[in-house]
Short mmCIF file of C-alpha atoms in Angstrom, two decimals:
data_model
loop_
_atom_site.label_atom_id
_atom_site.label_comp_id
_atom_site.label_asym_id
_atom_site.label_seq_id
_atom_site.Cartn_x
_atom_site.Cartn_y
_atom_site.Cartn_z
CA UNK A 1219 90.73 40.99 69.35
CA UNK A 1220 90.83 38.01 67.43
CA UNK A 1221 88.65 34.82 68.37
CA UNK A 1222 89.96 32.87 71.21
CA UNK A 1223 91.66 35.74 73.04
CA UNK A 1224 90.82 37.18 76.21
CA UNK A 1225 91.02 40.28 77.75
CA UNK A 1226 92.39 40.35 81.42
CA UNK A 1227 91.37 43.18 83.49
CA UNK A 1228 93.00 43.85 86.80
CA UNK A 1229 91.41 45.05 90.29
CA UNK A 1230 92.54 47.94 91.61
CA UNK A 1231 92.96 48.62 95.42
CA UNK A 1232 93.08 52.33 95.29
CA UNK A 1233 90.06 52.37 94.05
CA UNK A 1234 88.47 50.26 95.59
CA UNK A 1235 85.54 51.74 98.07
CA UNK A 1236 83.44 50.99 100.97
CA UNK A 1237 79.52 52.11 101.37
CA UNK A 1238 77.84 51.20 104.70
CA UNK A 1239 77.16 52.54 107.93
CA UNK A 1240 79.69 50.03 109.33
CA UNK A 1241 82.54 52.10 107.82
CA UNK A 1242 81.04 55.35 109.96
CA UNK A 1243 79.85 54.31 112.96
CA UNK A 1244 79.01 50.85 115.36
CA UNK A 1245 77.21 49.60 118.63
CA UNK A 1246 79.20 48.40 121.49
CA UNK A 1247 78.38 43.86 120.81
CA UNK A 1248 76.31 45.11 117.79
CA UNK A 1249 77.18 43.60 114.45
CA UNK A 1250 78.39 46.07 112.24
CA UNK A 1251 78.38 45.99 108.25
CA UNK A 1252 79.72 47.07 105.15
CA UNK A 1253 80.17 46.38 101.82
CA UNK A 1254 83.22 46.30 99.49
CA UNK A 1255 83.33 47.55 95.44
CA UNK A 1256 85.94 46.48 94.01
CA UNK A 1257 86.83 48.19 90.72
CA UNK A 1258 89.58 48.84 88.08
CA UNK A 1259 91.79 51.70 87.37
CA UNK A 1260 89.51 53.33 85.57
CA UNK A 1261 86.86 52.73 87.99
CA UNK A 1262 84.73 49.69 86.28
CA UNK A 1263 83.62 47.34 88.22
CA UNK A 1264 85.70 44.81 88.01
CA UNK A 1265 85.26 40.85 89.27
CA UNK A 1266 87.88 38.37 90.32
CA UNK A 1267 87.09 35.36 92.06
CA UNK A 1268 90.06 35.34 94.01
CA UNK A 1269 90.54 38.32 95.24
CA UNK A 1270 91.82 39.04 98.59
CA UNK A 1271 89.30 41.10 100.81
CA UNK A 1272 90.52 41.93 104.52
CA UNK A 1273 89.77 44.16 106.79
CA UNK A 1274 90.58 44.58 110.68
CA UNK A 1275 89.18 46.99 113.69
CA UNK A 1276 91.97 49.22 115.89
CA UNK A 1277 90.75 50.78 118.82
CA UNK A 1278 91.94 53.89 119.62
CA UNK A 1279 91.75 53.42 123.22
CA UNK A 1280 93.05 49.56 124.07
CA UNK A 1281 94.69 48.70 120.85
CA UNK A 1282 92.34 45.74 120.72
CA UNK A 1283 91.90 44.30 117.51
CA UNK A 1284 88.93 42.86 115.87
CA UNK A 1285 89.01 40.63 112.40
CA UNK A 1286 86.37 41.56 110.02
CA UNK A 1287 84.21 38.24 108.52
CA UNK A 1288 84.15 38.82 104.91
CA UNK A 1289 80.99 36.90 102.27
CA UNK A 1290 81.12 37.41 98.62
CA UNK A 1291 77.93 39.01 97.63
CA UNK A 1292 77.67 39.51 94.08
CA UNK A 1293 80.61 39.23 91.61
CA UNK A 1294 82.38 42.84 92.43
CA UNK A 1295 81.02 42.96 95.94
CA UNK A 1296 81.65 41.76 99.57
CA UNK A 1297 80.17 42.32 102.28
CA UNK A 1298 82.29 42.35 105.69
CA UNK A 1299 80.84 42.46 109.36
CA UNK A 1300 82.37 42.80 112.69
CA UNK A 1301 81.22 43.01 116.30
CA UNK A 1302 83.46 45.68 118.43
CA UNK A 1303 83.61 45.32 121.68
CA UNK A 1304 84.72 48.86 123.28
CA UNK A 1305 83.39 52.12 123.12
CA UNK A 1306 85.67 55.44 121.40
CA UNK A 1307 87.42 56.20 118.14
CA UNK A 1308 88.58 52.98 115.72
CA UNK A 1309 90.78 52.56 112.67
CA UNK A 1310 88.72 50.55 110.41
CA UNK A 1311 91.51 49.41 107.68
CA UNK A 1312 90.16 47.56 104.27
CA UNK A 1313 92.83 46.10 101.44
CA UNK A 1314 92.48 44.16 98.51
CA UNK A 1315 95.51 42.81 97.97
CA UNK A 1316 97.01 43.28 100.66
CA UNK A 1317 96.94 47.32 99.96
CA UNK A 1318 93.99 49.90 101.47
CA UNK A 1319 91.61 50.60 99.53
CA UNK A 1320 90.00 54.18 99.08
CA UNK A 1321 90.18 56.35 102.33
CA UNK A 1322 91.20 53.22 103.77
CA UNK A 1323 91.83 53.67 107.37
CA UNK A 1324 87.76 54.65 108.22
CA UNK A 1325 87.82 56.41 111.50
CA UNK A 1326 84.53 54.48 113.04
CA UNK A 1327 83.01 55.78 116.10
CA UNK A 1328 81.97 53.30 118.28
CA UNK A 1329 79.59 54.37 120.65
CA UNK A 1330 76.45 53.03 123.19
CA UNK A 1331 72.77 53.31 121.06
CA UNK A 1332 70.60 56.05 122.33
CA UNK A 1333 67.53 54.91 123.81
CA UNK A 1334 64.83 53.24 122.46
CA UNK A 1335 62.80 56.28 123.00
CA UNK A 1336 58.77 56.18 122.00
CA UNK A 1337 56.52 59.29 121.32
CA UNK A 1338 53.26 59.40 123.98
CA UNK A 1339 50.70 61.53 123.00
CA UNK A 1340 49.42 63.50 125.88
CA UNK A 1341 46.95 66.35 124.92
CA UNK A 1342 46.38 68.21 121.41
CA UNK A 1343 45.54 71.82 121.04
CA UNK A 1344 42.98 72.46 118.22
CA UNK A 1345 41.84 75.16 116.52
CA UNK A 1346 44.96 77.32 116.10
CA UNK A 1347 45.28 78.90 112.35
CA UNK A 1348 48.73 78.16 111.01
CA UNK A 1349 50.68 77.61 113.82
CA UNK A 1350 54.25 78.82 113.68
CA UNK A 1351 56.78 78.76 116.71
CA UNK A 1352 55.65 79.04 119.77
CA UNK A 1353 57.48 78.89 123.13
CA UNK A 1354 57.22 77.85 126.89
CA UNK A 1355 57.38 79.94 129.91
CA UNK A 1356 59.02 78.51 133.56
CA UNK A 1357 55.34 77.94 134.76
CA UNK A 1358 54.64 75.47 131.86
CA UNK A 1359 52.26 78.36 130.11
CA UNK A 1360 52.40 77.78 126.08
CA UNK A 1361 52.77 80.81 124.00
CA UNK A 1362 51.66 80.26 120.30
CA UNK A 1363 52.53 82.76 117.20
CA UNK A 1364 49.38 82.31 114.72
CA UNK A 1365 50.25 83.30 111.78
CA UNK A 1366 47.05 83.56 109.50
CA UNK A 1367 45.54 84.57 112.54
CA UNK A 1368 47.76 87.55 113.23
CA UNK A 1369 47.96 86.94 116.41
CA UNK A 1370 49.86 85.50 119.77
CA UNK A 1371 47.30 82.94 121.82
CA UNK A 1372 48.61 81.56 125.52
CA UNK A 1373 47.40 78.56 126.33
CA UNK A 1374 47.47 76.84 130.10
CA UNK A 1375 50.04 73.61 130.54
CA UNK A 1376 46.37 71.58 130.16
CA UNK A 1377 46.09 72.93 126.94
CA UNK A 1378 43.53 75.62 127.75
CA UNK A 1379 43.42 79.33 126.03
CA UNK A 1380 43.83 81.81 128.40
CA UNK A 1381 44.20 84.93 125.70
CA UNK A 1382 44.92 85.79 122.69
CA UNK A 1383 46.68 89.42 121.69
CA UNK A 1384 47.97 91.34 118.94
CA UNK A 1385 45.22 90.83 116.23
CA UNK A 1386 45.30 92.41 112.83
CA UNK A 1387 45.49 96.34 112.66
CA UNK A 1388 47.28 99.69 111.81
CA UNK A 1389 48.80 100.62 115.14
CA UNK A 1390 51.88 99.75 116.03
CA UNK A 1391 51.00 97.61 118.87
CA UNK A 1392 49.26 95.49 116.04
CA UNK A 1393 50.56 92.08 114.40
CA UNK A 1394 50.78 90.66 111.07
CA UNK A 1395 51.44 87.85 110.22
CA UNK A 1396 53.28 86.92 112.82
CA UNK A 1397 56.53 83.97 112.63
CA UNK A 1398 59.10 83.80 115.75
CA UNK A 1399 58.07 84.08 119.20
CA UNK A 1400 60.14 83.60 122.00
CA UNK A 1401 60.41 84.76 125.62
CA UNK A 1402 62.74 86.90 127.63
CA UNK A 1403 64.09 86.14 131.06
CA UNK A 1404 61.61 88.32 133.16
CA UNK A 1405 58.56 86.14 130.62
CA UNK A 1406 57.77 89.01 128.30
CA UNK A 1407 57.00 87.98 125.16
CA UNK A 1408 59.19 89.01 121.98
CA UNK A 1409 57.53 88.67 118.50
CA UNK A 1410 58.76 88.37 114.31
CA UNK A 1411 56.33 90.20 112.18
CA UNK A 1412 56.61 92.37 109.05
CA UNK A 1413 60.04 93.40 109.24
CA UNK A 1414 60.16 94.05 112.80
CA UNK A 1415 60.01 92.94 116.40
CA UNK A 1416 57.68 93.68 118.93
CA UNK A 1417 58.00 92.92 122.88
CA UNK A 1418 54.74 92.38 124.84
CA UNK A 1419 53.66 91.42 128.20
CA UNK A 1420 52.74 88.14 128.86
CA UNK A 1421 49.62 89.52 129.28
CA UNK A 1422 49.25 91.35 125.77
CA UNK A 1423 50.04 94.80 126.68
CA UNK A 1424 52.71 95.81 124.06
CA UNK A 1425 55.78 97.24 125.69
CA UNK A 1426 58.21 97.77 122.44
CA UNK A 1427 58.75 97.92 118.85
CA UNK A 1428 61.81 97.80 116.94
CA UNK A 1429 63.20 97.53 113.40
CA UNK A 1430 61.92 98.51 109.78
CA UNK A 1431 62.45 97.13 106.10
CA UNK A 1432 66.46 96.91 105.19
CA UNK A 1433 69.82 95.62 105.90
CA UNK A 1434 71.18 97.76 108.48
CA UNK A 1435 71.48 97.60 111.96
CA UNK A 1436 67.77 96.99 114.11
CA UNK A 1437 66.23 96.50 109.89
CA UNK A 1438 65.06 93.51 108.80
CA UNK A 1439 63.51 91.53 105.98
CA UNK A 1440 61.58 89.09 106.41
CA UNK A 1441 62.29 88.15 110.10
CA UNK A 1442 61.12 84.42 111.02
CA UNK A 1443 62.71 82.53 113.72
CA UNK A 1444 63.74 83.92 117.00
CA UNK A 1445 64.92 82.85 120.32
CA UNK A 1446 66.86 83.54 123.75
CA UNK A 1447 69.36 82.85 125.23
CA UNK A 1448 71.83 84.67 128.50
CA UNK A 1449 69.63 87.54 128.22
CA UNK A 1450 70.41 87.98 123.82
CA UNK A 1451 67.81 88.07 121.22
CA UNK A 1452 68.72 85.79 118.04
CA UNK A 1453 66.43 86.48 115.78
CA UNK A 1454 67.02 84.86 112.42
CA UNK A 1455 66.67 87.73 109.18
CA UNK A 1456 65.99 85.05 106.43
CA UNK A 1457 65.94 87.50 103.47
CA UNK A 1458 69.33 89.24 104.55
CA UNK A 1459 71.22 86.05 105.06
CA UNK A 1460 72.27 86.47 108.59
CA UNK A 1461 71.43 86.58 112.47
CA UNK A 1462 71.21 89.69 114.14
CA UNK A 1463 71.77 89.46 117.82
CA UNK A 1464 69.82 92.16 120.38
CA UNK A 1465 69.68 92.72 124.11
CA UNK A 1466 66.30 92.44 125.84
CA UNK A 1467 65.16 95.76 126.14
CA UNK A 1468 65.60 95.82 121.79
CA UNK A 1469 68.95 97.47 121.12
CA UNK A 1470 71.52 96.19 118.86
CA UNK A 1471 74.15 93.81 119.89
CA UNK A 1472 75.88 92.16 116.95
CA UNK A 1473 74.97 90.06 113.55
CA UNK A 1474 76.86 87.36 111.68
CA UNK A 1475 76.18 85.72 108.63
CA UNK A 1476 76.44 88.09 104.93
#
């Protein structure tokens, strides 16, 4: 270009875009923000002091509709805030121009804030050696799967150990390494461990074994996480890419996943 001449770029509202929470989701009287980019066809930002930003609220329910208050920010950005006032689904439609810009209506979701909910630390239970899953019984007694210390430990609802079972060994009764615990409906105890899964007493006297190294039905690799639920067994087989589902007493049900 020569000297003197300038080069006019234009905005573009197509593609244009919005970043902010306020574009995905909003409080009931909370003010809600977002932020406008406004760019040029080939996606530069792109400033214009005069620029028309606007953007309204539609609620699905009552049709009532809310303005947006729009501030310049920085010289390709705006910020816009608004303050619904009813709960539900909103259309949450942005133009430059006086056309939408990209994905331009939002679907917002406007709904009450959960509470304002605080951790309280109660009791601690020391000692255990790699913790992995552990699970709860109807009486409030806490069953613990110990990995590196190949074994299950039940503790009282105080915190207290009551036993500990299935220690290191050859037999089949035996854990290693043990992942997944969960419990069954009548409180005996199902276990993951070395391709397999074993059912005990809530007592530690072992009751079952099932499964071996592979991909079929009732094999496993790698078995970690496990749970119940309307008398199934989900027990997740992490190195076959899938869930295999069994009734209590061990046989196969179903699987999903590759």
């Amino acid at each position: 270009k020569g000297f003197g001449e300038t080069k006019v770029v234009s905005i573009s509202p197509e593609k244009c875009y919005a970043t902010g929470e306020g574009v995905e989701r909003a409080i009931p009287g909370k003010v809600a923000t977002f932020t406008v980019h406004t760019v040029d066809k080939d996606g530069k930002t792109c400033e214009d002091l005069n620029a028309p930003v606007t953007a309204e609220l539609l609620s699905h329910g009552d049709g009532a509709i809310v303005k947006c208050q729009v501030a310049r920010r920085e010289g390709h950005t705006y910020e816009l805030t608004y303050q619904p006032q009813s709960r539900g689904q909103h259309d949450l439609n942005v133009k430059v121009y006086g056309r939408p810009i990209k994905n331009s209506p939002f679907t917002v979701a406007v709904r009450k804030a959960a509470p304002d909910c605080q951790g309280i630390h109660v009791k601690s239970i020391t000692g255990l050696k790699s913790p992995w899953q552990l699970a709860v019984t109807k009486e409030g007694l806490i069953v613990v799967a110990e990995y590196t210390a190949h074994c299950i430990t039940v503790f009282d609802r105080e915190g207290h150990k009551l036993r500990s079972f299935g220690h290191q060994g050859s037999d089949q009764s035996k854990l290693s390494l043990p992942r997944g615990v969960a419990l069954c409906s009548d409180n005996s105890v199902l276990v993951t461990a070395d391709h397999c899964v074993k059912k005990y007493s809530l007592d530690g006297k072992f009751m079952a074994s099932v499964g071996t190294e592979g991909s079929g039905q009732l094999e496993f690799k790698y078995p970690r996480g496990i749970a119940t639920y309307n008398k199934n067994v989900y027990v997740c087989d992490s190195a076959n890419n899938r869930i295999q589902i069994l009734n209590e007493d061990l046989t196969y049900h179903s699987s999903f996943g590759s």
